[in-house]
Amino acid sequence: MAPLDSKSAGGEPGVWKSGRGRGRRLPKGRVYSDEALAAVRGVLGDRPRRRDLLIEFLHLIQDVYGHLSADHLAALAFEMKLGQAEVYETATFYAHFDVVKEGETPPPALTIRVCDSLSCALAGAEQLRAALEEGLDPGQVRVLRAPCMGRCDTAPVLELGHNHIDHATPEKVRAAIAAGDTHAHLPDYEGFDAYAAAGGYAVLKGLRAGGDWEAVQDSVLAAGLRGLGGAGFPSGR
């Protein structure tokens, strides 16, 4: 196969190096369009193209376009100087990213995710999901099952866009859709400055000022504390 030009129509380096030499200028994979690259750059703005910001950038593109197209993923990989496989694997790992392959139809603008954990199932999540699928236009709203949302005390729970609805009912969902209430409701958390001013982290400050770290570690180990999660590793190690 003959090598492509080193410059595309939009002025960006091509996939194959022209002339002599080996290797590629860009990550392996599909060729992005100039429109996709311009769109990605418009969404990212002047943010630094750091590798640790990949998930945040995927969220930004998803929020603007409602999905992640193959074209946008390829353009994002180029813009961040990452392999396309790394970007694709990250995007497909998380349930909230909607990756749309070439030729596929993008999902509706609004998605409802119904928690299907044990607590929600016992509280009628399956009946709730069925009622929503029957009563809503599938061309406008998509209804999906989703893993535990960590709100078992308010089951059944669903997420309408980014808005979690506790003790969810079809009536609550329809009212929220009519009101356009699809954004996250953030609690009024106590900030760091207020917490520190009220005496927060006093023990940590004392340790930093001259505490005995080894004694603290020995105390934690002796207490038998274990970390949360399935592994339960001993704390202090």
Tab-separated table of C-alpha atoms in Angstrom:
chain	number	residue	atom	x	y	z
A	1	MET	CA	0.000	0.000	0.000
A	2	ALA	CA	1.402	3.389	-0.934
A	3	PRO	CA	2.041	5.763	1.972
A	4	LEU	CA	-0.310	8.648	2.491
A	5	ASP	CA	0.802	12.255	2.368
A	6	SER	CA	2.430	13.489	5.547
A	7	LYS	CA	-0.199	16.230	5.655
A	8	SER	CA	-3.949	15.790	5.451
A	9	ALA	CA	-6.368	18.288	3.940
A	10	GLY	CA	-6.666	19.964	7.323
A	11	GLY	CA	-2.911	20.355	7.688
A	12	GLU	CA	-2.463	17.615	10.302
A	13	PRO	CA	0.091	14.801	9.963
A	14	GLY	CA	-1.200	11.750	8.100
A	15	VAL	CA	-1.348	8.188	9.345
A	16	TRP	CA	1.722	6.966	7.487
A	17	LYS	CA	5.065	8.691	7.280
A	18	SER	CA	5.798	9.848	3.763
A	19	GLY	CA	9.145	9.236	2.168
A	20	ARG	CA	11.781	7.129	3.841
A	21	GLY	CA	11.769	5.765	7.346
A	22	ARG	CA	9.658	3.439	9.395
A	23	GLY	CA	6.772	3.825	11.780
A	24	ARG	CA	3.702	5.986	12.073
A	25	ARG	CA	3.175	9.555	13.064
A	26	LEU	CA	-0.170	8.835	14.744
A	27	PRO	CA	-1.548	6.092	16.991
A	28	LYS	CA	-2.613	2.974	15.148
A	29	GLY	CA	-6.289	2.774	14.262
A	30	ARG	CA	-8.935	4.595	12.285
A	31	VAL	CA	-8.296	7.987	10.689
A	32	TYR	CA	-10.228	10.834	12.289
A	33	SER	CA	-11.895	13.615	10.318
A	34	ASP	CA	-10.883	17.257	10.436
A	35	GLU	CA	-14.379	18.041	11.751
A	36	ALA	CA	-13.972	15.612	14.659
A	37	LEU	CA	-10.589	17.057	15.610
A	38	ALA	CA	-11.988	20.595	15.535
A	39	ALA	CA	-14.946	19.481	17.658
A	40	VAL	CA	-12.711	17.806	20.245
A	41	ARG	CA	-10.434	20.826	20.448
A	42	GLY	CA	-13.466	23.062	20.871
A	43	VAL	CA	-14.738	20.978	23.783
A	44	LEU	CA	-11.368	20.710	25.524
A	45	GLY	CA	-10.514	24.376	25.096
A	46	ASP	CA	-7.234	25.389	26.731
A	47	ARG	CA	-7.176	22.542	29.247
A	48	PRO	CA	-3.809	20.776	29.479
A	49	ARG	CA	-3.705	17.558	27.446
A	50	ARG	CA	-2.586	15.412	30.369
A	51	ARG	CA	-3.101	11.661	30.342
A	52	ASP	CA	-4.736	11.694	33.794
A	53	LEU	CA	-7.515	13.925	32.408
A	54	LEU	CA	-8.686	11.340	29.867
A	55	ILE	CA	-11.827	10.347	31.785
A	56	GLU	CA	-12.737	13.990	32.390
A	57	PHE	CA	-12.351	14.735	28.676
A	58	LEU	CA	-14.529	11.754	27.773
A	59	HIS	CA	-17.212	13.127	30.108
A	60	LEU	CA	-16.975	16.556	28.464
A	61	ILE	CA	-17.459	15.130	24.974
A	62	GLN	CA	-20.278	12.847	26.149
A	63	ASP	CA	-22.063	15.784	27.804
A	64	VAL	CA	-21.851	17.940	24.668
A	65	TYR	CA	-22.797	15.330	22.058
A	66	GLY	CA	-24.722	12.776	24.117
A	67	HIS	CA	-22.390	9.965	23.032
A	68	LEU	CA	-18.803	9.176	22.058
A	69	SER	CA	-18.434	8.540	18.342
A	70	ALA	CA	-15.582	6.510	16.875
A	71	ASP	CA	-14.472	9.658	15.056
A	72	HIS	CA	-14.290	11.674	18.279
A	73	LEU	CA	-12.386	8.916	20.095
A	74	ALA	CA	-9.788	8.752	17.329
A	75	ALA	CA	-9.425	12.543	17.332
A	76	LEU	CA	-9.119	12.597	21.123
A	77	ALA	CA	-6.370	9.972	20.982
A	78	PHE	CA	-4.418	12.137	18.538
A	79	GLU	CA	-4.966	15.319	20.534
A	80	MET	CA	-3.744	13.674	23.762
A	81	LYS	CA	-0.960	11.694	22.051
A	82	LEU	CA	-2.417	8.418	23.339
A	83	GLY	CA	-2.996	5.113	21.638
A	84	GLN	CA	-6.501	4.680	20.262
A	85	ALA	CA	-6.772	1.345	22.089
A	86	GLU	CA	-6.171	3.075	25.434
A	87	VAL	CA	-8.864	5.676	24.774
A	88	TYR	CA	-11.345	3.069	23.510
A	89	GLU	CA	-10.726	0.692	26.423
A	90	THR	CA	-11.279	3.493	28.930
A	91	ALA	CA	-14.452	4.696	27.219
A	92	THR	CA	-15.975	1.209	27.018
A	93	PHE	CA	-15.097	0.257	30.602
A	94	TYR	CA	-17.547	2.689	32.214
A	95	ALA	CA	-21.299	2.211	31.797
A	96	HIS	CA	-22.056	5.941	31.584
A	97	PHE	CA	-20.096	6.402	28.366
A	98	ASP	CA	-22.103	5.656	25.213
A	99	VAL	CA	-19.626	4.584	22.551
A	100	VAL	CA	-21.161	4.665	19.073
A	101	LYS	CA	-19.283	2.709	16.436
A	102	GLU	CA	-19.182	3.643	12.770
A	103	GLY	CA	-22.580	3.143	11.175
A	104	GLU	CA	-24.446	2.837	14.481
A	105	THR	CA	-27.325	5.126	15.471
A	106	PRO	CA	-26.602	7.424	18.441
A	107	PRO	CA	-28.794	6.877	21.523
A	108	PRO	CA	-31.671	9.216	22.442
A	109	ALA	CA	-30.756	12.460	24.150
A	110	LEU	CA	-32.074	11.275	27.530
A	111	THR	CA	-31.188	8.051	29.342
A	112	ILE	CA	-32.826	6.578	32.441
A	113	ARG	CA	-30.718	4.083	34.370
A	114	VAL	CA	-32.716	1.939	36.792
A	115	CYS	CA	-30.670	0.382	39.586
A	116	ASP	CA	-30.938	-3.411	39.529
A	117	SER	CA	-29.130	-4.175	42.800
A	118	LEU	CA	-30.695	-6.556	45.326
A	119	SER	CA	-32.233	-3.785	47.453
A	120	CYS	CA	-33.809	-2.066	44.464
A	121	ALA	CA	-34.981	-5.371	42.991
A	122	LEU	CA	-36.777	-6.179	46.246
A	123	ALA	CA	-38.342	-2.696	46.160
A	124	GLY	CA	-39.837	-3.210	42.688
A	125	ALA	CA	-37.115	-1.980	40.326
A	126	GLU	CA	-38.036	-4.462	37.598
A	127	GLN	CA	-41.692	-3.390	37.632
A	128	LEU	CA	-40.561	0.244	37.603
A	129	ARG	CA	-38.331	-0.336	34.590
A	130	ALA	CA	-41.101	-2.137	32.712
A	131	ALA	CA	-43.575	0.675	33.433
A	132	LEU	CA	-41.111	3.283	32.175
A	133	GLU	CA	-40.381	1.352	28.995
A	134	GLU	CA	-44.102	1.023	28.330
A	135	GLY	CA	-45.009	4.625	29.101
A	136	LEU	CA	-42.155	6.569	27.455
A	137	ASP	CA	-41.259	7.161	23.812
A	138	PRO	CA	-38.164	5.029	23.059
A	139	GLY	CA	-37.159	7.512	20.401
A	140	GLN	CA	-36.838	10.222	23.048
A	141	VAL	CA	-35.872	8.339	26.212
A	142	ARG	CA	-33.758	5.227	26.679
A	143	VAL	CA	-34.356	2.991	29.724
A	144	LEU	CA	-31.477	0.797	30.904
A	145	ARG	CA	-30.586	-1.435	33.818
A	146	ALA	CA	-27.639	-0.199	35.871
A	147	PRO	CA	-25.493	-1.600	38.696
A	148	CYS	CA	-25.810	-0.508	42.330
A	149	MET	CA	-25.936	3.260	42.804
A	150	GLY	CA	-25.123	3.144	46.519
A	151	ARG	CA	-28.502	4.460	47.646
A	152	CYS	CA	-29.973	1.210	48.966
A	153	ASP	CA	-31.812	2.988	51.800
A	154	THR	CA	-33.985	4.860	49.274
A	155	ALA	CA	-34.780	1.995	46.879
A	156	PRO	CA	-35.896	1.825	44.169
A	157	VAL	CA	-33.490	4.350	42.715
A	158	LEU	CA	-32.873	5.510	39.176
A	159	GLU	CA	-30.791	8.130	37.445
A	160	LEU	CA	-32.570	10.452	35.029
A	161	GLY	CA	-29.735	11.936	33.015
A	162	HIS	CA	-27.526	12.822	35.995
A	163	ASN	CA	-30.366	13.341	38.487
A	164	HIS	CA	-30.794	10.534	41.013
A	165	ILE	CA	-34.428	10.018	41.995
A	166	ASP	CA	-34.981	8.207	45.301
A	167	HIS	CA	-38.086	6.113	45.999
A	168	ALA	CA	-38.653	6.398	42.257
A	169	THR	CA	-42.068	6.011	40.652
A	170	PRO	CA	-43.217	6.503	37.047
A	171	GLU	CA	-45.061	9.636	38.175
A	172	LYS	CA	-41.908	11.161	39.697
A	173	VAL	CA	-39.960	10.405	36.539
A	174	ARG	CA	-42.540	11.926	34.200
A	175	ALA	CA	-42.710	15.061	36.354
A	176	ALA	CA	-38.914	15.413	36.334
A	177	ILE	CA	-38.790	14.971	32.549
A	178	ALA	CA	-41.484	17.611	32.069
A	179	ALA	CA	-39.534	20.015	34.297
A	180	GLY	CA	-36.231	19.293	32.562
A	181	ASP	CA	-34.809	18.185	35.914
A	182	THR	CA	-32.024	15.984	34.577
A	183	HIS	CA	-28.965	17.476	36.275
A	184	ALA	CA	-27.240	16.312	39.442
A	185	HIS	CA	-28.381	17.806	42.753
A	186	LEU	CA	-25.251	18.386	44.814
A	187	PRO	CA	-25.615	18.577	48.620
A	188	ASP	CA	-24.359	21.652	50.455
A	189	TYR	CA	-21.164	20.004	51.688
A	190	GLU	CA	-18.960	21.547	54.341
A	191	GLY	CA	-15.853	22.891	52.633
A	192	PHE	CA	-12.278	22.213	53.653
A	193	ASP	CA	-11.649	25.714	55.026
A	194	ALA	CA	-14.736	25.622	57.258
A	195	TYR	CA	-13.902	22.127	58.513
A	196	ALA	CA	-10.293	23.036	59.304
A	197	ALA	CA	-11.374	26.260	61.044
A	198	ALA	CA	-13.666	24.223	63.299
A	199	GLY	CA	-10.783	22.000	64.433
A	200	GLY	CA	-10.702	19.487	61.641
A	201	TYR	CA	-7.473	17.584	60.950
A	202	ALA	CA	-6.000	18.683	64.285
A	203	VAL	CA	-4.450	15.250	64.860
A	204	LEU	CA	-2.896	15.290	61.391
A	205	LYS	CA	-1.465	18.750	62.008
A	206	GLY	CA	0.046	17.548	65.275
A	207	LEU	CA	1.670	14.573	63.589
A	208	ARG	CA	3.119	16.778	60.888
A	209	ALA	CA	4.509	19.120	63.521
A	210	GLY	CA	6.499	16.348	65.192
A	211	GLY	CA	4.432	13.262	65.775
A	212	ASP	CA	5.688	9.695	65.969
A	213	TRP	CA	4.555	8.109	62.692
A	214	GLU	CA	5.866	4.671	63.610
A	215	ALA	CA	3.857	4.662	66.837
A	216	VAL	CA	0.704	5.605	64.932
A	217	GLN	CA	1.290	2.858	62.387
A	218	ASP	CA	1.867	0.296	65.130
A	219	SER	CA	-1.380	1.366	66.834
A	220	VAL	CA	-3.359	0.986	63.613
A	221	LEU	CA	-1.885	-2.452	62.955
A	222	ALA	CA	-2.569	-3.575	66.522
A	223	ALA	CA	-6.202	-2.437	66.223
A	224	GLY	CA	-6.792	-4.968	63.439
A	225	LEU	CA	-8.490	-2.431	61.191
A	226	ARG	CA	-9.069	-3.477	57.611
A	227	GLY	CA	-9.834	-1.412	54.555
A	228	LEU	CA	-13.268	-1.296	52.973
A	229	GLY	CA	-13.995	-3.362	49.897
A	230	GLY	CA	-13.666	-7.007	49.009
A	231	ALA	CA	-9.920	-7.304	49.585
A	232	GLY	CA	-9.970	-6.068	53.187
A	233	PHE	CA	-6.250	-5.428	53.377
A	234	PRO	CA	-4.928	-4.635	56.875
A	235	SER	CA	-4.748	-0.886	57.477
A	236	GLY	CA	-1.369	0.597	58.248
A	237	ARG	CA	0.511	-1.393	55.622
